[in-house]
Amino acid sequence: MHLIRCLLSVRGHGDRTVSLPIAISVTALVLLNVAATLVVLRSAVFSSSQRRLQIILVWLLPLLGAIICLVRIDIYRSNSNSSKYLSVPAGTDVTKLSVPEEFDKDLISLSPFKSEHEIVKGKPYIALNPDDVINQIEKSGYAIHGATISIQIGSSK
């Protein structure tokens, strides 16, 4: 009987009892914060100072900080093919990127498109898949993506 009572409640100070759902919620929140902290620490997207600030955010605003891991990127458009884009962590000097030999030649000449653009994993954006961009940046230090505009005239059935 004591074991069942322990499973259903966690004793606090004095006679106060913390319910199991609250104990589970707090535990889940701490685990979520630990996971978010590990993601930030392992990410190549953030500079050292950005990592510190992101971790402080995660722990000061536990729920929001753990769920919202913002990434700021600079987006460049190809000068030779306006449907191709290169994204890098905000503040990155694109002239110093280490790129493979088979790098897309359309992305050799670029123009700035957006600076300090905030993206969040899982949030939908027009013409941008944030999960793919963030994953590419974490892997390579940059992301290559495209965007096209399609206009349809007439009624759809």
N, C-alpha and C. Protein backbone atom coordinates (compact mmCIF):
# COMPACT_ATOMS: atom_id res chain seq x y z
N MET A 1 0.83 -1.19 0.00
CA MET A 1 0.00 0.00 0.00
C MET A 1 0.87 1.26 0.00
N HIS A 2 1.97 1.24 0.74
CA HIS A 2 2.87 2.39 0.80
C HIS A 2 3.48 2.65 -0.58
N LEU A 3 3.84 1.59 -1.31
CA LEU A 3 4.42 1.74 -2.64
C LEU A 3 3.43 2.41 -3.58
N ILE A 4 2.17 2.00 -3.53
CA ILE A 4 1.15 2.61 -4.38
C ILE A 4 0.98 4.08 -4.03
N ARG A 5 0.99 4.39 -2.76
CA ARG A 5 0.87 5.77 -2.31
C ARG A 5 2.07 6.59 -2.80
N CYS A 6 3.26 6.03 -2.81
CA CYS A 6 4.45 6.71 -3.30
C CYS A 6 4.36 6.95 -4.80
N LEU A 7 3.78 6.01 -5.51
CA LEU A 7 3.64 6.16 -6.95
C LEU A 7 2.62 7.24 -7.29
N LEU A 8 1.63 7.44 -6.44
CA LEU A 8 0.58 8.40 -6.72
C LEU A 8 0.89 9.80 -6.21
N SER A 9 1.84 9.94 -5.32
CA SER A 9 2.19 11.27 -4.83
C SER A 9 3.64 11.30 -4.37
N VAL A 10 4.19 12.49 -4.40
CA VAL A 10 5.55 12.69 -3.94
C VAL A 10 5.47 13.63 -2.75
N ARG A 11 6.06 13.24 -1.63
CA ARG A 11 5.97 14.04 -0.40
C ARG A 11 6.83 15.29 -0.53
N GLY A 12 6.26 16.42 -0.10
CA GLY A 12 6.99 17.67 -0.06
C GLY A 12 7.38 17.97 1.37
N HIS A 13 7.65 19.22 1.68
CA HIS A 13 7.97 19.62 3.04
C HIS A 13 6.72 19.57 3.91
N GLY A 14 6.85 19.12 5.11
CA GLY A 14 5.71 19.07 6.03
C GLY A 14 4.65 18.11 5.53
N ASP A 15 3.40 18.54 5.59
CA ASP A 15 2.29 17.69 5.18
C ASP A 15 1.88 17.91 3.74
N ARG A 16 2.55 18.80 3.02
CA ARG A 16 2.15 19.07 1.65
C ARG A 16 2.55 17.90 0.75
N THR A 17 1.67 17.58 -0.18
CA THR A 17 1.92 16.50 -1.12
C THR A 17 1.90 17.06 -2.53
N VAL A 18 2.87 16.67 -3.34
CA VAL A 18 2.92 17.08 -4.73
C VAL A 18 2.32 15.95 -5.54
N SER A 19 1.35 16.25 -6.37
CA SER A 19 0.68 15.20 -7.13
C SER A 19 1.62 14.63 -8.20
N LEU A 20 1.33 13.43 -8.60
CA LEU A 20 2.14 12.74 -9.60
C LEU A 20 2.18 13.50 -10.93
N PRO A 21 1.06 14.03 -11.42
CA PRO A 21 1.14 14.78 -12.67
C PRO A 21 2.08 15.99 -12.59
N ILE A 22 2.09 16.66 -11.45
CA ILE A 22 3.00 17.80 -11.30
C ILE A 22 4.44 17.31 -11.26
N ALA A 23 4.70 16.25 -10.54
CA ALA A 23 6.06 15.69 -10.47
C ALA A 23 6.53 15.26 -11.85
N ILE A 24 5.65 14.63 -12.61
CA ILE A 24 6.00 14.19 -13.97
C ILE A 24 6.24 15.40 -14.86
N SER A 25 5.41 16.43 -14.72
CA SER A 25 5.56 17.64 -15.54
C SER A 25 6.89 18.33 -15.27
N VAL A 26 7.24 18.45 -13.99
CA VAL A 26 8.51 19.10 -13.63
C VAL A 26 9.68 18.27 -14.15
N THR A 27 9.61 16.96 -13.98
CA THR A 27 10.67 16.07 -14.47
C THR A 27 10.80 16.19 -15.99
N ALA A 28 9.67 16.19 -16.69
CA ALA A 28 9.69 16.30 -18.15
C ALA A 28 10.29 17.65 -18.58
N LEU A 29 9.95 18.70 -17.86
CA LEU A 29 10.47 20.03 -18.17
C LEU A 29 11.99 20.08 -17.99
N VAL A 30 12.48 19.49 -16.91
CA VAL A 30 13.92 19.45 -16.66
C VAL A 30 14.61 18.64 -17.76
N LEU A 31 14.04 17.50 -18.12
CA LEU A 31 14.63 16.67 -19.18
C LEU A 31 14.61 17.40 -20.52
N LEU A 32 13.52 18.12 -20.79
CA LEU A 32 13.43 18.91 -22.02
C LEU A 32 14.50 20.00 -22.04
N ASN A 33 14.72 20.65 -20.91
CA ASN A 33 15.76 21.67 -20.83
C ASN A 33 17.15 21.07 -21.01
N VAL A 34 17.39 19.91 -20.43
CA VAL A 34 18.68 19.23 -20.61
C VAL A 34 18.88 18.90 -22.09
N ALA A 35 17.84 18.38 -22.73
CA ALA A 35 17.93 18.04 -24.16
C ALA A 35 18.19 19.30 -25.00
N ALA A 36 17.47 20.39 -24.70
CA ALA A 36 17.68 21.64 -25.44
C ALA A 36 19.09 22.17 -25.22
N THR A 37 19.60 22.05 -24.00
CA THR A 37 20.96 22.49 -23.70
C THR A 37 21.97 21.68 -24.51
N LEU A 38 21.78 20.38 -24.60
CA LEU A 38 22.68 19.54 -25.38
C LEU A 38 22.63 19.88 -26.87
N VAL A 39 21.44 20.17 -27.38
CA VAL A 39 21.30 20.55 -28.79
C VAL A 39 22.08 21.84 -29.05
N VAL A 40 21.92 22.82 -28.16
CA VAL A 40 22.62 24.09 -28.33
C VAL A 40 24.13 23.89 -28.23
N LEU A 41 24.60 23.11 -27.26
CA LEU A 41 26.03 22.88 -27.09
C LEU A 41 26.66 22.19 -28.30
N ARG A 42 25.91 21.28 -28.93
CA ARG A 42 26.45 20.52 -30.06
C ARG A 42 26.28 21.23 -31.40
N SER A 43 25.52 22.31 -31.42
CA SER A 43 25.20 22.99 -32.67
C SER A 43 26.37 23.82 -33.17
N ALA A 44 26.65 23.70 -34.45
CA ALA A 44 27.69 24.51 -35.08
C ALA A 44 27.11 25.85 -35.54
N VAL A 45 25.80 26.01 -35.41
CA VAL A 45 25.13 27.21 -35.87
C VAL A 45 25.45 28.40 -34.97
N PHE A 46 25.59 28.17 -33.66
CA PHE A 46 25.78 29.26 -32.71
C PHE A 46 27.25 29.52 -32.43
N SER A 47 27.57 30.79 -32.25
CA SER A 47 28.90 31.14 -31.76
C SER A 47 28.94 30.84 -30.27
N SER A 48 30.10 30.95 -29.68
CA SER A 48 30.24 30.67 -28.24
C SER A 48 29.34 31.57 -27.40
N SER A 49 29.32 32.86 -27.71
CA SER A 49 28.48 33.78 -26.93
C SER A 49 26.99 33.52 -27.19
N GLN A 50 26.63 33.15 -28.42
CA GLN A 50 25.23 32.82 -28.72
C GLN A 50 24.80 31.56 -27.96
N ARG A 51 25.73 30.59 -27.85
CA ARG A 51 25.41 29.37 -27.10
C ARG A 51 25.10 29.71 -25.64
N ARG A 52 25.96 30.54 -25.05
CA ARG A 52 25.74 30.93 -23.64
C ARG A 52 24.38 31.60 -23.48
N LEU A 53 24.07 32.56 -24.34
CA LEU A 53 22.79 33.26 -24.25
C LEU A 53 21.61 32.31 -24.46
N GLN A 54 21.75 31.40 -25.42
CA GLN A 54 20.67 30.44 -25.69
C GLN A 54 20.44 29.53 -24.49
N ILE A 55 21.52 29.08 -23.86
CA ILE A 55 21.38 28.20 -22.68
C ILE A 55 20.77 28.98 -21.52
N ILE A 56 21.17 30.22 -21.34
CA ILE A 56 20.55 31.05 -20.30
C ILE A 56 19.05 31.18 -20.57
N LEU A 57 18.69 31.42 -21.83
CA LEU A 57 17.28 31.51 -22.20
C LEU A 57 16.55 30.21 -21.89
N VAL A 58 17.15 29.10 -22.23
CA VAL A 58 16.52 27.79 -21.98
C VAL A 58 16.21 27.61 -20.50
N TRP A 59 17.14 28.00 -19.63
CA TRP A 59 16.95 27.76 -18.20
C TRP A 59 16.19 28.86 -17.49
N LEU A 60 16.24 30.10 -18.00
CA LEU A 60 15.47 31.17 -17.37
C LEU A 60 14.00 31.13 -17.77
N LEU A 61 13.75 30.76 -18.99
CA LEU A 61 12.38 30.61 -19.48
C LEU A 61 12.18 29.15 -19.85
N PRO A 62 12.06 28.29 -18.87
CA PRO A 62 12.12 26.85 -19.11
C PRO A 62 11.26 26.33 -20.25
N LEU A 63 10.01 26.59 -20.26
CA LEU A 63 9.16 26.01 -21.30
C LEU A 63 9.42 26.66 -22.64
N LEU A 64 9.40 27.98 -22.68
CA LEU A 64 9.63 28.67 -23.95
C LEU A 64 11.05 28.47 -24.45
N GLY A 65 12.00 28.57 -23.54
CA GLY A 65 13.40 28.42 -23.94
C GLY A 65 13.71 27.05 -24.51
N ALA A 66 13.10 26.03 -23.97
CA ALA A 66 13.34 24.67 -24.45
C ALA A 66 12.66 24.40 -25.77
N ILE A 67 11.51 25.00 -25.97
CA ILE A 67 10.74 24.74 -27.19
C ILE A 67 11.23 25.61 -28.33
N ILE A 68 11.55 26.87 -28.02
CA ILE A 68 11.93 27.82 -29.07
C ILE A 68 13.44 27.94 -29.13
N CYS A 69 14.05 27.26 -30.05
CA CYS A 69 15.48 27.41 -30.29
C CYS A 69 15.62 28.19 -31.59
N LEU A 70 15.74 29.49 -31.46
CA LEU A 70 15.84 30.35 -32.63
C LEU A 70 17.21 30.22 -33.27
N VAL A 71 17.20 30.28 -34.56
CA VAL A 71 18.44 30.31 -35.31
C VAL A 71 18.36 31.54 -36.20
N ARG A 72 19.41 32.34 -36.19
CA ARG A 72 19.46 33.52 -37.05
C ARG A 72 20.38 33.21 -38.21
N ILE A 73 19.87 33.48 -39.41
CA ILE A 73 20.65 33.19 -40.61
C ILE A 73 20.70 34.42 -41.51
N ASP A 74 21.74 34.45 -42.33
CA ASP A 74 21.83 35.40 -43.42
C ASP A 74 21.55 34.60 -44.68
N ILE A 75 20.69 35.14 -45.55
CA ILE A 75 20.32 34.45 -46.78
C ILE A 75 20.86 35.24 -47.96
N TYR A 76 21.53 34.53 -48.87
CA TYR A 76 22.07 35.13 -50.09
C TYR A 76 21.41 34.50 -51.30
N ARG A 77 21.17 35.31 -52.34
CA ARG A 77 20.57 34.82 -53.58
C ARG A 77 21.64 34.74 -54.65
N SER A 78 21.56 33.70 -55.46
CA SER A 78 22.49 33.54 -56.57
C SER A 78 22.29 34.66 -57.58
N ASN A 79 23.39 35.22 -58.08
CA ASN A 79 23.30 36.25 -59.11
C ASN A 79 23.00 35.66 -60.48
N SER A 80 23.31 34.37 -60.66
CA SER A 80 23.09 33.77 -61.97
C SER A 80 21.81 32.94 -62.05
N ASN A 81 21.22 32.58 -60.91
CA ASN A 81 19.98 31.81 -60.90
C ASN A 81 19.16 32.26 -59.69
N SER A 82 18.19 33.13 -59.93
CA SER A 82 17.45 33.76 -58.82
C SER A 82 16.58 32.81 -58.02
N SER A 83 16.52 31.54 -58.40
CA SER A 83 15.75 30.57 -57.61
C SER A 83 16.63 29.78 -56.64
N LYS A 84 17.95 30.08 -56.63
CA LYS A 84 18.88 29.38 -55.73
C LYS A 84 19.37 30.32 -54.63
N TYR A 85 19.44 29.75 -53.41
CA TYR A 85 19.82 30.54 -52.24
C TYR A 85 20.86 29.78 -51.41
N LEU A 86 21.67 30.57 -50.72
CA LEU A 86 22.65 30.03 -49.79
C LEU A 86 22.39 30.70 -48.44
N SER A 87 22.18 29.90 -47.39
CA SER A 87 21.97 30.43 -46.05
C SER A 87 23.12 30.02 -45.15
N VAL A 88 23.53 30.94 -44.29
CA VAL A 88 24.63 30.70 -43.35
C VAL A 88 24.24 31.28 -42.00
N PRO A 89 24.90 30.85 -40.91
CA PRO A 89 24.63 31.49 -39.63
C PRO A 89 24.86 32.99 -39.73
N ALA A 90 24.01 33.78 -39.10
CA ALA A 90 24.12 35.23 -39.16
C ALA A 90 25.53 35.68 -38.81
N GLY A 91 26.05 36.60 -39.61
CA GLY A 91 27.38 37.14 -39.36
C GLY A 91 28.52 36.37 -40.02
N THR A 92 28.21 35.27 -40.68
CA THR A 92 29.23 34.47 -41.34
C THR A 92 29.73 35.16 -42.61
N ASP A 93 31.03 35.20 -42.79
CA ASP A 93 31.63 35.74 -44.00
C ASP A 93 31.60 34.64 -45.06
N VAL A 94 30.71 34.79 -46.06
CA VAL A 94 30.55 33.72 -47.07
C VAL A 94 31.78 33.54 -47.93
N THR A 95 32.65 34.55 -47.99
CA THR A 95 33.86 34.41 -48.80
C THR A 95 34.86 33.45 -48.15
N LYS A 96 34.65 33.14 -46.87
CA LYS A 96 35.56 32.25 -46.16
C LYS A 96 34.98 30.86 -45.91
N LEU A 97 33.86 30.55 -46.59
CA LEU A 97 33.27 29.22 -46.43
C LEU A 97 34.16 28.17 -47.06
N SER A 98 34.22 27.03 -46.42
CA SER A 98 34.94 25.89 -46.97
C SER A 98 33.91 25.05 -47.73
N VAL A 99 34.02 25.04 -49.06
CA VAL A 99 33.03 24.32 -49.88
C VAL A 99 33.71 23.21 -50.67
N PRO A 100 32.97 22.15 -50.97
CA PRO A 100 33.57 21.04 -51.73
C PRO A 100 33.82 21.41 -53.20
N GLU A 101 34.62 20.63 -53.84
CA GLU A 101 34.96 20.84 -55.25
C GLU A 101 33.71 20.87 -56.13
N GLU A 102 32.73 20.02 -55.83
CA GLU A 102 31.52 19.93 -56.65
C GLU A 102 30.44 20.95 -56.23
N PHE A 103 30.84 22.01 -55.57
CA PHE A 103 29.92 23.05 -55.11
C PHE A 103 29.19 23.66 -56.29
N ASP A 104 27.90 23.93 -56.12
CA ASP A 104 27.05 24.49 -57.17
C ASP A 104 27.64 25.81 -57.70
N LYS A 105 28.01 25.83 -58.97
CA LYS A 105 28.65 27.01 -59.57
C LYS A 105 27.72 28.22 -59.60
N ASP A 106 26.39 27.99 -59.56
CA ASP A 106 25.44 29.11 -59.52
C ASP A 106 25.56 29.90 -58.21
N LEU A 107 26.18 29.30 -57.21
CA LEU A 107 26.26 29.95 -55.90
C LEU A 107 27.63 30.59 -55.64
N ILE A 108 28.42 30.73 -56.69
CA ILE A 108 29.73 31.37 -56.55
C ILE A 108 29.57 32.88 -56.43
N SER A 109 28.63 33.45 -57.18
CA SER A 109 28.37 34.88 -57.14
C SER A 109 27.02 35.11 -56.46
N LEU A 110 27.05 35.80 -55.31
CA LEU A 110 25.85 35.96 -54.48
C LEU A 110 25.57 37.42 -54.17
N SER A 111 24.30 37.69 -53.88
CA SER A 111 23.88 39.00 -53.38
C SER A 111 23.11 38.79 -52.09
N PRO A 112 23.28 39.68 -51.11
CA PRO A 112 22.51 39.54 -49.87
C PRO A 112 21.01 39.60 -50.16
N PHE A 113 20.25 38.73 -49.52
CA PHE A 113 18.80 38.69 -49.69
C PHE A 113 18.11 39.09 -48.38
N LYS A 114 18.48 38.43 -47.26
CA LYS A 114 17.95 38.77 -45.94
C LYS A 114 19.06 38.60 -44.92
N SER A 115 19.10 39.52 -43.95
CA SER A 115 20.09 39.44 -42.88
C SER A 115 19.41 39.21 -41.54
N GLU A 116 20.08 38.45 -40.68
CA GLU A 116 19.58 38.20 -39.32
C GLU A 116 18.15 37.65 -39.33
N HIS A 117 17.86 36.81 -40.30
CA HIS A 117 16.51 36.22 -40.42
C HIS A 117 16.37 35.11 -39.38
N GLU A 118 15.33 35.19 -38.54
CA GLU A 118 15.12 34.19 -37.50
C GLU A 118 14.27 33.04 -38.05
N ILE A 119 14.75 31.83 -37.81
CA ILE A 119 13.97 30.65 -38.17
C ILE A 119 13.91 29.73 -36.95
N VAL A 120 12.83 28.96 -36.89
CA VAL A 120 12.60 28.04 -35.78
C VAL A 120 12.28 26.69 -36.37
N LYS A 121 12.94 25.65 -35.87
CA LYS A 121 12.64 24.29 -36.34
C LYS A 121 11.17 23.99 -36.13
N GLY A 122 10.55 23.39 -37.14
CA GLY A 122 9.16 22.98 -37.04
C GLY A 122 8.15 24.05 -37.40
N LYS A 123 8.58 25.29 -37.52
CA LYS A 123 7.65 26.37 -37.86
C LYS A 123 7.59 26.51 -39.38
N PRO A 124 6.40 26.56 -39.95
CA PRO A 124 6.32 26.67 -41.42
C PRO A 124 6.68 28.08 -41.91
N TYR A 125 7.40 28.13 -43.01
CA TYR A 125 7.77 29.38 -43.65
C TYR A 125 7.47 29.26 -45.14
N ILE A 126 7.15 30.36 -45.77
CA ILE A 126 6.95 30.36 -47.21
C ILE A 126 8.32 30.27 -47.87
N ALA A 127 8.49 29.33 -48.77
CA ALA A 127 9.71 29.15 -49.56
C ALA A 127 10.95 28.80 -48.75
N LEU A 128 10.76 28.24 -47.55
CA LEU A 128 11.91 27.87 -46.73
C LEU A 128 11.51 26.73 -45.80
N ASN A 129 12.29 25.67 -45.81
CA ASN A 129 12.09 24.55 -44.89
C ASN A 129 13.12 24.71 -43.77
N PRO A 130 12.69 25.25 -42.61
CA PRO A 130 13.67 25.56 -41.56
C PRO A 130 14.41 24.33 -41.04
N ASP A 131 13.72 23.18 -40.95
CA ASP A 131 14.38 21.96 -40.46
C ASP A 131 15.53 21.57 -41.39
N ASP A 132 15.27 21.62 -42.69
CA ASP A 132 16.30 21.26 -43.66
C ASP A 132 17.46 22.25 -43.62
N VAL A 133 17.15 23.55 -43.58
CA VAL A 133 18.19 24.58 -43.55
C VAL A 133 19.05 24.44 -42.30
N ILE A 134 18.42 24.28 -41.13
CA ILE A 134 19.18 24.15 -39.89
C ILE A 134 20.03 22.89 -39.90
N ASN A 135 19.47 21.78 -40.39
CA ASN A 135 20.24 20.53 -40.45
C ASN A 135 21.45 20.67 -41.38
N GLN A 136 21.26 21.30 -42.54
CA GLN A 136 22.38 21.50 -43.46
C GLN A 136 23.46 22.39 -42.84
N ILE A 137 23.03 23.47 -42.16
CA ILE A 137 23.99 24.38 -41.54
C ILE A 137 24.77 23.67 -40.44
N GLU A 138 24.08 22.84 -39.64
CA GLU A 138 24.77 22.09 -38.59
C GLU A 138 25.78 21.13 -39.18
N LYS A 139 25.46 20.55 -40.33
CA LYS A 139 26.35 19.57 -40.96
C LYS A 139 27.50 20.22 -41.73
N SER A 140 27.19 21.27 -42.52
CA SER A 140 28.18 21.82 -43.44
C SER A 140 28.61 23.25 -43.16
N GLY A 141 27.87 23.96 -42.32
CA GLY A 141 28.17 25.36 -42.08
C GLY A 141 27.40 26.28 -43.01
N TYR A 142 26.67 25.71 -43.95
CA TYR A 142 25.85 26.47 -44.88
C TYR A 142 24.70 25.58 -45.35
N ALA A 143 23.70 26.21 -45.97
CA ALA A 143 22.57 25.46 -46.52
C ALA A 143 22.27 25.97 -47.92
N ILE A 144 22.01 25.05 -48.81
CA ILE A 144 21.62 25.39 -50.18
C ILE A 144 20.15 25.04 -50.32
N HIS A 145 19.38 26.00 -50.80
CA HIS A 145 17.95 25.74 -51.00
C HIS A 145 17.45 26.58 -52.16
N GLY A 146 16.26 26.28 -52.60
CA GLY A 146 15.69 26.99 -53.73
C GLY A 146 14.30 27.47 -53.42
N ALA A 147 13.85 28.41 -54.24
CA ALA A 147 12.49 28.90 -54.13
C ALA A 147 12.04 29.38 -55.49
N THR A 148 10.85 28.98 -55.87
CA THR A 148 10.29 29.43 -57.12
C THR A 148 8.87 29.94 -56.86
N ILE A 149 8.43 30.80 -57.74
CA ILE A 149 7.08 31.34 -57.64
C ILE A 149 6.28 30.75 -58.79
N SER A 150 5.12 30.23 -58.44
CA SER A 150 4.25 29.64 -59.44
C SER A 150 2.90 30.34 -59.36
N ILE A 151 2.45 30.87 -60.48
CA ILE A 151 1.17 31.56 -60.53
C ILE A 151 0.23 30.78 -61.44
N GLN A 152 -0.94 30.47 -60.90
CA GLN A 152 -1.94 29.76 -61.69
C GLN A 152 -3.12 30.69 -61.92
N ILE A 153 -3.55 30.77 -63.17
CA ILE A 153 -4.69 31.60 -63.50
C ILE A 153 -5.81 30.67 -63.94
N GLY A 154 -6.99 30.90 -63.41
CA GLY A 154 -8.13 30.06 -63.76
C GLY A 154 -8.69 29.43 -62.51
N SER A 155 -9.76 28.73 -62.67
CA SER A 155 -10.40 28.10 -61.51
C SER A 155 -9.93 26.66 -61.39
N SER A 156 -9.91 26.21 -60.16
CA SER A 156 -9.54 24.82 -59.92
C SER A 156 -10.81 24.02 -59.67
N LYS A 157 -10.81 22.77 -60.07
CA LYS A 157 -12.01 21.93 -59.92
C LYS A 157 -11.95 21.13 -58.68
